[in-house]
Short mmCIF file of C-alpha atoms and ligand atoms in Angstrom, two decimals:
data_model
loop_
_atom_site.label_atom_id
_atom_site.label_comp_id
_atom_site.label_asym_id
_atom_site.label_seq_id
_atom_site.Cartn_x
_atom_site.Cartn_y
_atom_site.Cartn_z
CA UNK A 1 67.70 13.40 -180.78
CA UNK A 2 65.56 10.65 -178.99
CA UNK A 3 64.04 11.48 -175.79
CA UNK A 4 64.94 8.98 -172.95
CA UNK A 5 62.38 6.75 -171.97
CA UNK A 6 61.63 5.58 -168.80
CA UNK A 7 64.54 2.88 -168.74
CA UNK A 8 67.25 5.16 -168.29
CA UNK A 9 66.36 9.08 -167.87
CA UNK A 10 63.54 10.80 -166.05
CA UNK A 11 59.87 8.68 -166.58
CA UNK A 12 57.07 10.96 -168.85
CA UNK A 13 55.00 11.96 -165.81
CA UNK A 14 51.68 12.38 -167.39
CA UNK A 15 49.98 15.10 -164.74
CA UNK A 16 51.61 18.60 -165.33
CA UNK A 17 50.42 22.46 -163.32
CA UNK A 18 48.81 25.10 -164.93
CA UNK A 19 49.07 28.38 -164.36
CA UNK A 20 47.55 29.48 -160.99
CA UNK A 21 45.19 32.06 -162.33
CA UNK A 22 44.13 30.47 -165.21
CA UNK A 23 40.50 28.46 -165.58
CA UNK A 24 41.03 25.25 -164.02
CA UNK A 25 40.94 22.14 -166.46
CA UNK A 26 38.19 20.30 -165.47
CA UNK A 27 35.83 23.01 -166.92
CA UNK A 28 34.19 24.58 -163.47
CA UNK A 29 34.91 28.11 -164.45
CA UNK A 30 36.78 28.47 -161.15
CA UNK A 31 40.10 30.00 -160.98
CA UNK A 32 42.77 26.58 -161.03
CA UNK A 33 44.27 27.86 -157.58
CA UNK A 34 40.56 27.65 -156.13
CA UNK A 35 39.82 24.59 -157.82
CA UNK A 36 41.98 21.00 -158.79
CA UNK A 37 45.30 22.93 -158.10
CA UNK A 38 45.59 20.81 -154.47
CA UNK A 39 44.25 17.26 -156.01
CA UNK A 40 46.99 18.02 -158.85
CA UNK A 41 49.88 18.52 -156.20
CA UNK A 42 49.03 15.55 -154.72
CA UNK A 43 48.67 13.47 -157.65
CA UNK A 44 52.10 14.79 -159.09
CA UNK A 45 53.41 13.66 -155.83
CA UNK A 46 52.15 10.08 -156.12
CA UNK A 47 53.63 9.89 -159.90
CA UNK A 48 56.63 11.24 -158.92
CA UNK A 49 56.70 8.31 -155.99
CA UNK A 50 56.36 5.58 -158.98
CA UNK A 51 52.80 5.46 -158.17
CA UNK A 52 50.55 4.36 -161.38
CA UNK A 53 47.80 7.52 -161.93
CA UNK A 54 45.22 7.50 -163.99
CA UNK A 55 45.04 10.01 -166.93
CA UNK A 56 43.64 13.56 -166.60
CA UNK A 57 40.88 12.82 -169.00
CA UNK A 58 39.44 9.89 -168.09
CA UNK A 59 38.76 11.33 -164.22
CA UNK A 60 34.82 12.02 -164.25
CA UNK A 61 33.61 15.56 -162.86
CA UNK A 62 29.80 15.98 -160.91
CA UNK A 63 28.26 16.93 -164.29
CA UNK A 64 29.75 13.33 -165.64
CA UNK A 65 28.87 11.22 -162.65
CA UNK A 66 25.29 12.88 -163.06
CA UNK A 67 25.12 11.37 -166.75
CA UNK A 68 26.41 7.99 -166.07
CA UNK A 69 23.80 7.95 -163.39
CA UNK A 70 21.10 8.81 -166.01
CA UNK A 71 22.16 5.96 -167.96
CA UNK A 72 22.73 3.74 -165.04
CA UNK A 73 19.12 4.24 -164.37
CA UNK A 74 18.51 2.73 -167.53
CA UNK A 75 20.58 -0.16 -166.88
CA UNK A 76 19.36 -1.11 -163.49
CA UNK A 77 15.42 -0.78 -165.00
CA UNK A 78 16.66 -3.43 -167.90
CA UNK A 79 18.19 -5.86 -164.92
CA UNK A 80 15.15 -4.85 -162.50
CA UNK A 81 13.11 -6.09 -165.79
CA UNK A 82 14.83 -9.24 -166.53
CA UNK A 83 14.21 -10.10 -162.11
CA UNK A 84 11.03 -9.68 -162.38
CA UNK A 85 10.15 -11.80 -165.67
CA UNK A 86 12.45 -14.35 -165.82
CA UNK A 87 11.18 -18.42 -164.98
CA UNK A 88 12.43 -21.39 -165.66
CA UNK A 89 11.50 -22.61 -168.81
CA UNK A 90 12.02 -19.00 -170.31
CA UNK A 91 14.85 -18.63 -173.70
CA UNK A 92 17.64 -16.43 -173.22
CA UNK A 93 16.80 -14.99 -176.41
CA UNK A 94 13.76 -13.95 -174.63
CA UNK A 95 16.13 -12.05 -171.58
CA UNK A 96 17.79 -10.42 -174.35
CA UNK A 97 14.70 -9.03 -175.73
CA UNK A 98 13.40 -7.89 -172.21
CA UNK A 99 16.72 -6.41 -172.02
CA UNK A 100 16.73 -4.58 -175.37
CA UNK A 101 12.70 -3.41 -175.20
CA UNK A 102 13.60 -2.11 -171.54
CA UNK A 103 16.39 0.15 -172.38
CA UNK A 104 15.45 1.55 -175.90
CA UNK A 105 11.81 2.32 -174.36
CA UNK A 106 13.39 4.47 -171.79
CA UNK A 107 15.89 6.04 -174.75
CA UNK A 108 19.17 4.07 -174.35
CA UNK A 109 21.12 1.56 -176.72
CA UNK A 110 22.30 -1.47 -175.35
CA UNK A 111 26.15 -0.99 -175.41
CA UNK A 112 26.55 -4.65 -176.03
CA UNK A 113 25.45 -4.75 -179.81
CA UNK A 114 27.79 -4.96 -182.13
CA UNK A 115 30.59 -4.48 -179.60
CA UNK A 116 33.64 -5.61 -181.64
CA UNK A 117 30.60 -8.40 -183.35
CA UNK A 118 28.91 -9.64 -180.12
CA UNK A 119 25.28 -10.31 -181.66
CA UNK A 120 23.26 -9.64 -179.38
CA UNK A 121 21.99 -7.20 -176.48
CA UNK A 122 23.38 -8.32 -173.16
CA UNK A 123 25.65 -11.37 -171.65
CA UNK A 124 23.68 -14.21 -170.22
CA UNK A 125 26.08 -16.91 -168.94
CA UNK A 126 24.85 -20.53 -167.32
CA UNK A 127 26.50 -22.63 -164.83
CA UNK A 128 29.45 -23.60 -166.15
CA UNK A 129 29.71 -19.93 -168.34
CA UNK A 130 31.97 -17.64 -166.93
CA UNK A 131 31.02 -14.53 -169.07
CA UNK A 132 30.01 -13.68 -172.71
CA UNK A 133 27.43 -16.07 -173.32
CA UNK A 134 25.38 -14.92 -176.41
CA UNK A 135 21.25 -15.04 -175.59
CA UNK A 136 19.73 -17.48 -177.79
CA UNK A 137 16.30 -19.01 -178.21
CA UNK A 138 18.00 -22.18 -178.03
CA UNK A 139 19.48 -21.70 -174.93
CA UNK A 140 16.42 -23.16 -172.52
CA UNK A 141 16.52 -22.11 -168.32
CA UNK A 142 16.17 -25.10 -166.54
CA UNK A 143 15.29 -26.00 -162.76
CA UNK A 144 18.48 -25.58 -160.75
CA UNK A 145 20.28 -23.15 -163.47
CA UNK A 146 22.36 -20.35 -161.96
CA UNK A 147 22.88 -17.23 -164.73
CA UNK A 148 24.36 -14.22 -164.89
CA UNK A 149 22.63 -11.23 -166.78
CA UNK A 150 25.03 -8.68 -167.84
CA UNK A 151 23.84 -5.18 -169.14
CA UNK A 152 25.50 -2.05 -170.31
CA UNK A 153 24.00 1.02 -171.57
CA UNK A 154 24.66 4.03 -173.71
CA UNK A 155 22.24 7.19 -172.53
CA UNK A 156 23.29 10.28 -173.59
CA UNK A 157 27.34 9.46 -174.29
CA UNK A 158 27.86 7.66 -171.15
CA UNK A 159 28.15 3.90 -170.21
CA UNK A 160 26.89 2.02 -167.08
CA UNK A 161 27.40 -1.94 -166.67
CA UNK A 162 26.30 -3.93 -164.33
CA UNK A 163 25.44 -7.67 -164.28
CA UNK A 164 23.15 -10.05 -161.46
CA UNK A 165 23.25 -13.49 -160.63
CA UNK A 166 19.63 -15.38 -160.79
CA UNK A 167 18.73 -18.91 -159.79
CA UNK A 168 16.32 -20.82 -161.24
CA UNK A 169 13.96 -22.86 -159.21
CA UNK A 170 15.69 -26.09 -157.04
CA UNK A 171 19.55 -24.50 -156.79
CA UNK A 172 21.58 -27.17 -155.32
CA UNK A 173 23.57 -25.88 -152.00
CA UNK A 174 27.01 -25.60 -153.65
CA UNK A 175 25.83 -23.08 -156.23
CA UNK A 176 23.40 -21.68 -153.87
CA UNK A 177 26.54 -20.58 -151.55
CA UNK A 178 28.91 -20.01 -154.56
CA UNK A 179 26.12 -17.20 -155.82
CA UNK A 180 26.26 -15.76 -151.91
CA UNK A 181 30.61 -15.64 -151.77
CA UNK A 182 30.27 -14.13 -154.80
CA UNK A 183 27.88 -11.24 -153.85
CA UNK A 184 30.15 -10.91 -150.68
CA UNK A 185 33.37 -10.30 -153.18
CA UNK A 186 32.05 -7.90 -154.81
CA UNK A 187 30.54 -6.03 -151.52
CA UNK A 188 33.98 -6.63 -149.89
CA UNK A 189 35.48 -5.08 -152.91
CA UNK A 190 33.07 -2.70 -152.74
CA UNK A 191 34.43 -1.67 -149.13
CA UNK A 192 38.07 -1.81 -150.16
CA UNK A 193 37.27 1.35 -152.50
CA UNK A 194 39.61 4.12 -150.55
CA UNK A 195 40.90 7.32 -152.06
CA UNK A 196 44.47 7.53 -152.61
CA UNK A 197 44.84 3.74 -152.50
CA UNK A 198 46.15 1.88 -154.97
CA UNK A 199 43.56 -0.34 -156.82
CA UNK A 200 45.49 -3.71 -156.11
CA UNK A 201 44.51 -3.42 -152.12
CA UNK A 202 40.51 -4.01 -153.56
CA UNK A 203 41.61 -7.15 -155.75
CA UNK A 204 43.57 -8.64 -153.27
CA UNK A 205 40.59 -8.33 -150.67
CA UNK A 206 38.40 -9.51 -152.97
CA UNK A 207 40.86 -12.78 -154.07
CA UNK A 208 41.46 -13.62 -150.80
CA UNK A 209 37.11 -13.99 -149.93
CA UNK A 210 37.20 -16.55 -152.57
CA UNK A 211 40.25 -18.24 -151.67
CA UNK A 212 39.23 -18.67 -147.94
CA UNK A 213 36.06 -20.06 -149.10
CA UNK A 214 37.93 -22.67 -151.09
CA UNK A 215 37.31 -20.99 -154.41
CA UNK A 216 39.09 -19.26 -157.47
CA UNK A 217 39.37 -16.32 -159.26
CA UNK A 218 39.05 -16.01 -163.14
CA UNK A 219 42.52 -14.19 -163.99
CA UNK A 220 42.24 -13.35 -167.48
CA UNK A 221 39.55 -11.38 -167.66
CA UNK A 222 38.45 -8.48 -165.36
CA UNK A 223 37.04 -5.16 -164.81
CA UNK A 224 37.95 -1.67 -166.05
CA UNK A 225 37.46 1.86 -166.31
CA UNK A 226 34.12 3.25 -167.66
CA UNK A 227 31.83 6.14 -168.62
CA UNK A 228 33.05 7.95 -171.12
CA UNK A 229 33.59 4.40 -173.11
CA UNK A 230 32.58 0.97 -172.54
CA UNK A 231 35.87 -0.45 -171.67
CA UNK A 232 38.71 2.22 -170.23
CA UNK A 233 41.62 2.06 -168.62
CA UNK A 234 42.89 0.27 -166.83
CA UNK A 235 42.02 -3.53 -166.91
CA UNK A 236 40.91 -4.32 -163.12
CA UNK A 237 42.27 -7.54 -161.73
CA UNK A 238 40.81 -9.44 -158.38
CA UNK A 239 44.01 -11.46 -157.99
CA UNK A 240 46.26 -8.38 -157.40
CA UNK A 241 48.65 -7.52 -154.77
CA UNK A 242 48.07 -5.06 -152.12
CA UNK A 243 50.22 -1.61 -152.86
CA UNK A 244 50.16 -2.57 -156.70
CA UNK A 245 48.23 -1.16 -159.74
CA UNK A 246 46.77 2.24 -160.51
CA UNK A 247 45.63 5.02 -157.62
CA UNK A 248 42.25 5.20 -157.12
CA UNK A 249 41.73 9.25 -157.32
CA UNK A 250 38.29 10.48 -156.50
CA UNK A 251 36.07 11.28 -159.89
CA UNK A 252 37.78 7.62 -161.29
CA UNK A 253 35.14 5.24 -162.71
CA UNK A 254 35.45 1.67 -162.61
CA UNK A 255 33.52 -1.73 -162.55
CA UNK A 256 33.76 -4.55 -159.39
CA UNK A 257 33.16 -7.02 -161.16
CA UNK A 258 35.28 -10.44 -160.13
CA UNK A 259 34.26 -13.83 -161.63
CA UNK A 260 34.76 -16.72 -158.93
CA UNK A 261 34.77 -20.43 -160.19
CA UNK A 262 33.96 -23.09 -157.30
CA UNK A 263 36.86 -25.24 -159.29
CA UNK A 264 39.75 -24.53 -160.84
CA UNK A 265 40.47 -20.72 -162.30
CA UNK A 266 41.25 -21.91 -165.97
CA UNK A 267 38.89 -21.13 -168.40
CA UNK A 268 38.40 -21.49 -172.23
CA UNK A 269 36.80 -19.39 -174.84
CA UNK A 270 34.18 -21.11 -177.30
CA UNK A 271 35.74 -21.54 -180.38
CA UNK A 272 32.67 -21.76 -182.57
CA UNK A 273 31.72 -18.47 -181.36
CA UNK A 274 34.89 -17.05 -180.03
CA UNK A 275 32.76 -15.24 -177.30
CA UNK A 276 31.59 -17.31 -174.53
CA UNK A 277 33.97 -18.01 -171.65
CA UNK A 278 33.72 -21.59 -170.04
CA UNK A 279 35.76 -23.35 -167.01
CA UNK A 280 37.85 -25.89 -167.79
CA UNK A 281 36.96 -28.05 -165.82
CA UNK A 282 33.39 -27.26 -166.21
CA UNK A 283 32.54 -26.61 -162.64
CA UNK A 284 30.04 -23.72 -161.97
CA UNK A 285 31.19 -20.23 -162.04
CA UNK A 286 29.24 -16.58 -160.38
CA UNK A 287 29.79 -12.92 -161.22
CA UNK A 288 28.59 -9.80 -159.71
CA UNK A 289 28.94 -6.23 -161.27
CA UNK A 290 28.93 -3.01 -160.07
CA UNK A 291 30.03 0.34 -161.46
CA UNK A 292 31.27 2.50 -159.06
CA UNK A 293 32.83 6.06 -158.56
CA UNK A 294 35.57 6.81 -155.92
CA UNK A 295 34.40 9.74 -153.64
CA UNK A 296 36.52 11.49 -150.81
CA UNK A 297 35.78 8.78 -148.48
CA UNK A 298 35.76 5.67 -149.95
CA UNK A 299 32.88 5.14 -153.38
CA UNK A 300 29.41 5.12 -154.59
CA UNK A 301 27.84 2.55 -156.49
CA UNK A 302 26.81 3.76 -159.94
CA UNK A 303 25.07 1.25 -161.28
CA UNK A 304 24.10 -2.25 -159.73
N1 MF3 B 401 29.38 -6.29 -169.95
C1 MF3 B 401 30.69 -6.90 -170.02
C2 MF3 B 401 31.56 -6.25 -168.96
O1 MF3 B 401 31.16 -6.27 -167.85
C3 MF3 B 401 31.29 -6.78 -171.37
C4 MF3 B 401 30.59 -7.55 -172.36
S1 MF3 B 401 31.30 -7.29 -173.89
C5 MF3 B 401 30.17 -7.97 -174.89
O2 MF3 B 401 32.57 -5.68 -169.18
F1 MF3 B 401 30.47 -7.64 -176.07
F2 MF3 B 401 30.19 -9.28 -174.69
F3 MF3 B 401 28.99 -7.52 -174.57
CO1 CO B 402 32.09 -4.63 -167.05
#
């Protein structure tokens, strides 16, 4: 006999009680009455309410949040490295290499390399590059550039990601500000971070920044869970409606990390590398990253 899915009989809730006495689950020692028995009730109740949760094993206890802060440390010395050094005039290849010497000198691995074939060691994306733009010694800064610098790091089995805007030199106005809305996104998302709220209330504050500032959101790609992995559940959207998408528990991990286009929110992927993401319409395009944690009253920020 088949069980009933969720079209027709009772949905697979995914959170289930333990016995009261019995050593809680997320490994404290403490008795589960004394310990997550109250944060399960209340998550059961959500589910039950059609609420979307996220899985038991991907929330991150203090001793986790402790190691993606050691690797975040890692991550934010790489980025702090790349500030400092780069010019115009300076390769990307020559980022990536700040990038990579920074981070294996204080005992991480890039999390980039190799990822499903990407080449090199972080992102580095120019102007009209929304994301995934490979380093190359090719690829020359120039006066009035804007580029994103995205890092991730593995230290110790957990991942931190986080990725800065830089201009280079003369920045003409309309990037200039299109760098600033985009910082502001990601701190208003940053502020839209409440426990017990679903996720969709952050995209939708961060979506409607960049609309009232007359610009667009990249749909296709987004943010998502992390730590434990590079890339967890569940994908993290900035166009997203208020009351929609998964609960933001405390202990869940996740990236704000919205990419705003001053045009149009198509975009294309590079199909002689099948990695770098461009506009369409080849107007310029900012990100910010953060990796944050949701606390009991609203999140820290992980890695920056
Ligand atoms: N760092 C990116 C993110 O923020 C992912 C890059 S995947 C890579 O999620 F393979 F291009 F590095
Ligand atoms: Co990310």
């Amino acid at each position: 006999m088949a069980l009933k899915r969720a079209t027709g009989g009772a949905p697979a809730f995914t959170w289930k009680k333990m016995n009261r006495n019995d050593p809680c689950w997320c490994g404290s020692g403490k008795k589960y009455k004394a310990c997550h028995e109250s944060f399960d009730d209340r998550i059961i109740r959500c589910e039950r309410q059609g609420m979307i949760v996220p899985k038991r094993e991907s929330i991150k206890m203090p001793a986790d949040i402790e190691g993606i802060k050691a690797s975040a440390r890692i991550n934010v010395a790489a980025l702090d490295a790349v500030a400092e050094k780069i010019r115009v005039g300076m390769s990307t290849g020559e980022i990536d290499r700040i990038v990579e010497e920074t981070t294996r000198k204080m005992g991480g691995i890039p999390a980039p390399l190799n990822y499903e074939g990407f080449p090199k060691n972080c992102c580095t994306s120019i102007n009209d590059q929304v994301c995934h733009g490979i380093p190359s010694e090719e690829d020359i800064l120039k006066d009035g550039d804007i580029v994103n610098v995205d890092c991730s790091t593995i230290y110790n089995g957990y991942f931190s990601d986080s990725s800065r805007m830089f201009l280079l030199g003369d920045v003409s106005p309309e990037k200039k500000r299109l760098v600033e809305v985009t910082k502001e996104c990601m701190e208003i998302g940053i502020q839209a971070v409440h426990p017990w709220e679903p996720l969709g209330n952050m995209g939708d504050a961060v979506h409607q920044h960049a609309l009232k500032n007359g610009y667009s959101v990249v749909r296709e790609i987004g943010g998502h869970g992390c730590g434990f992995s590079f890339h967890e559940e569940p994908f993290v959207s900035y166009v997203s409606k208020p009351g929609t998408e998964m609960l933001m528990v405390p202990g869940f991990v996740f990236t704000i990390e919205p990419m705003i286009n001053a045009g149009g929110e198509e975009i294309f992927v590079d199909d002689t590398n099948d990695w770098t993401v461009y506009t369409e319409d080849h107007s310029p395009s900012a990100q910010w990253e953060v990796e944050v944690v949701v606390t009991e009253d609203g999140c820290e920020v992980l890695s920056w």
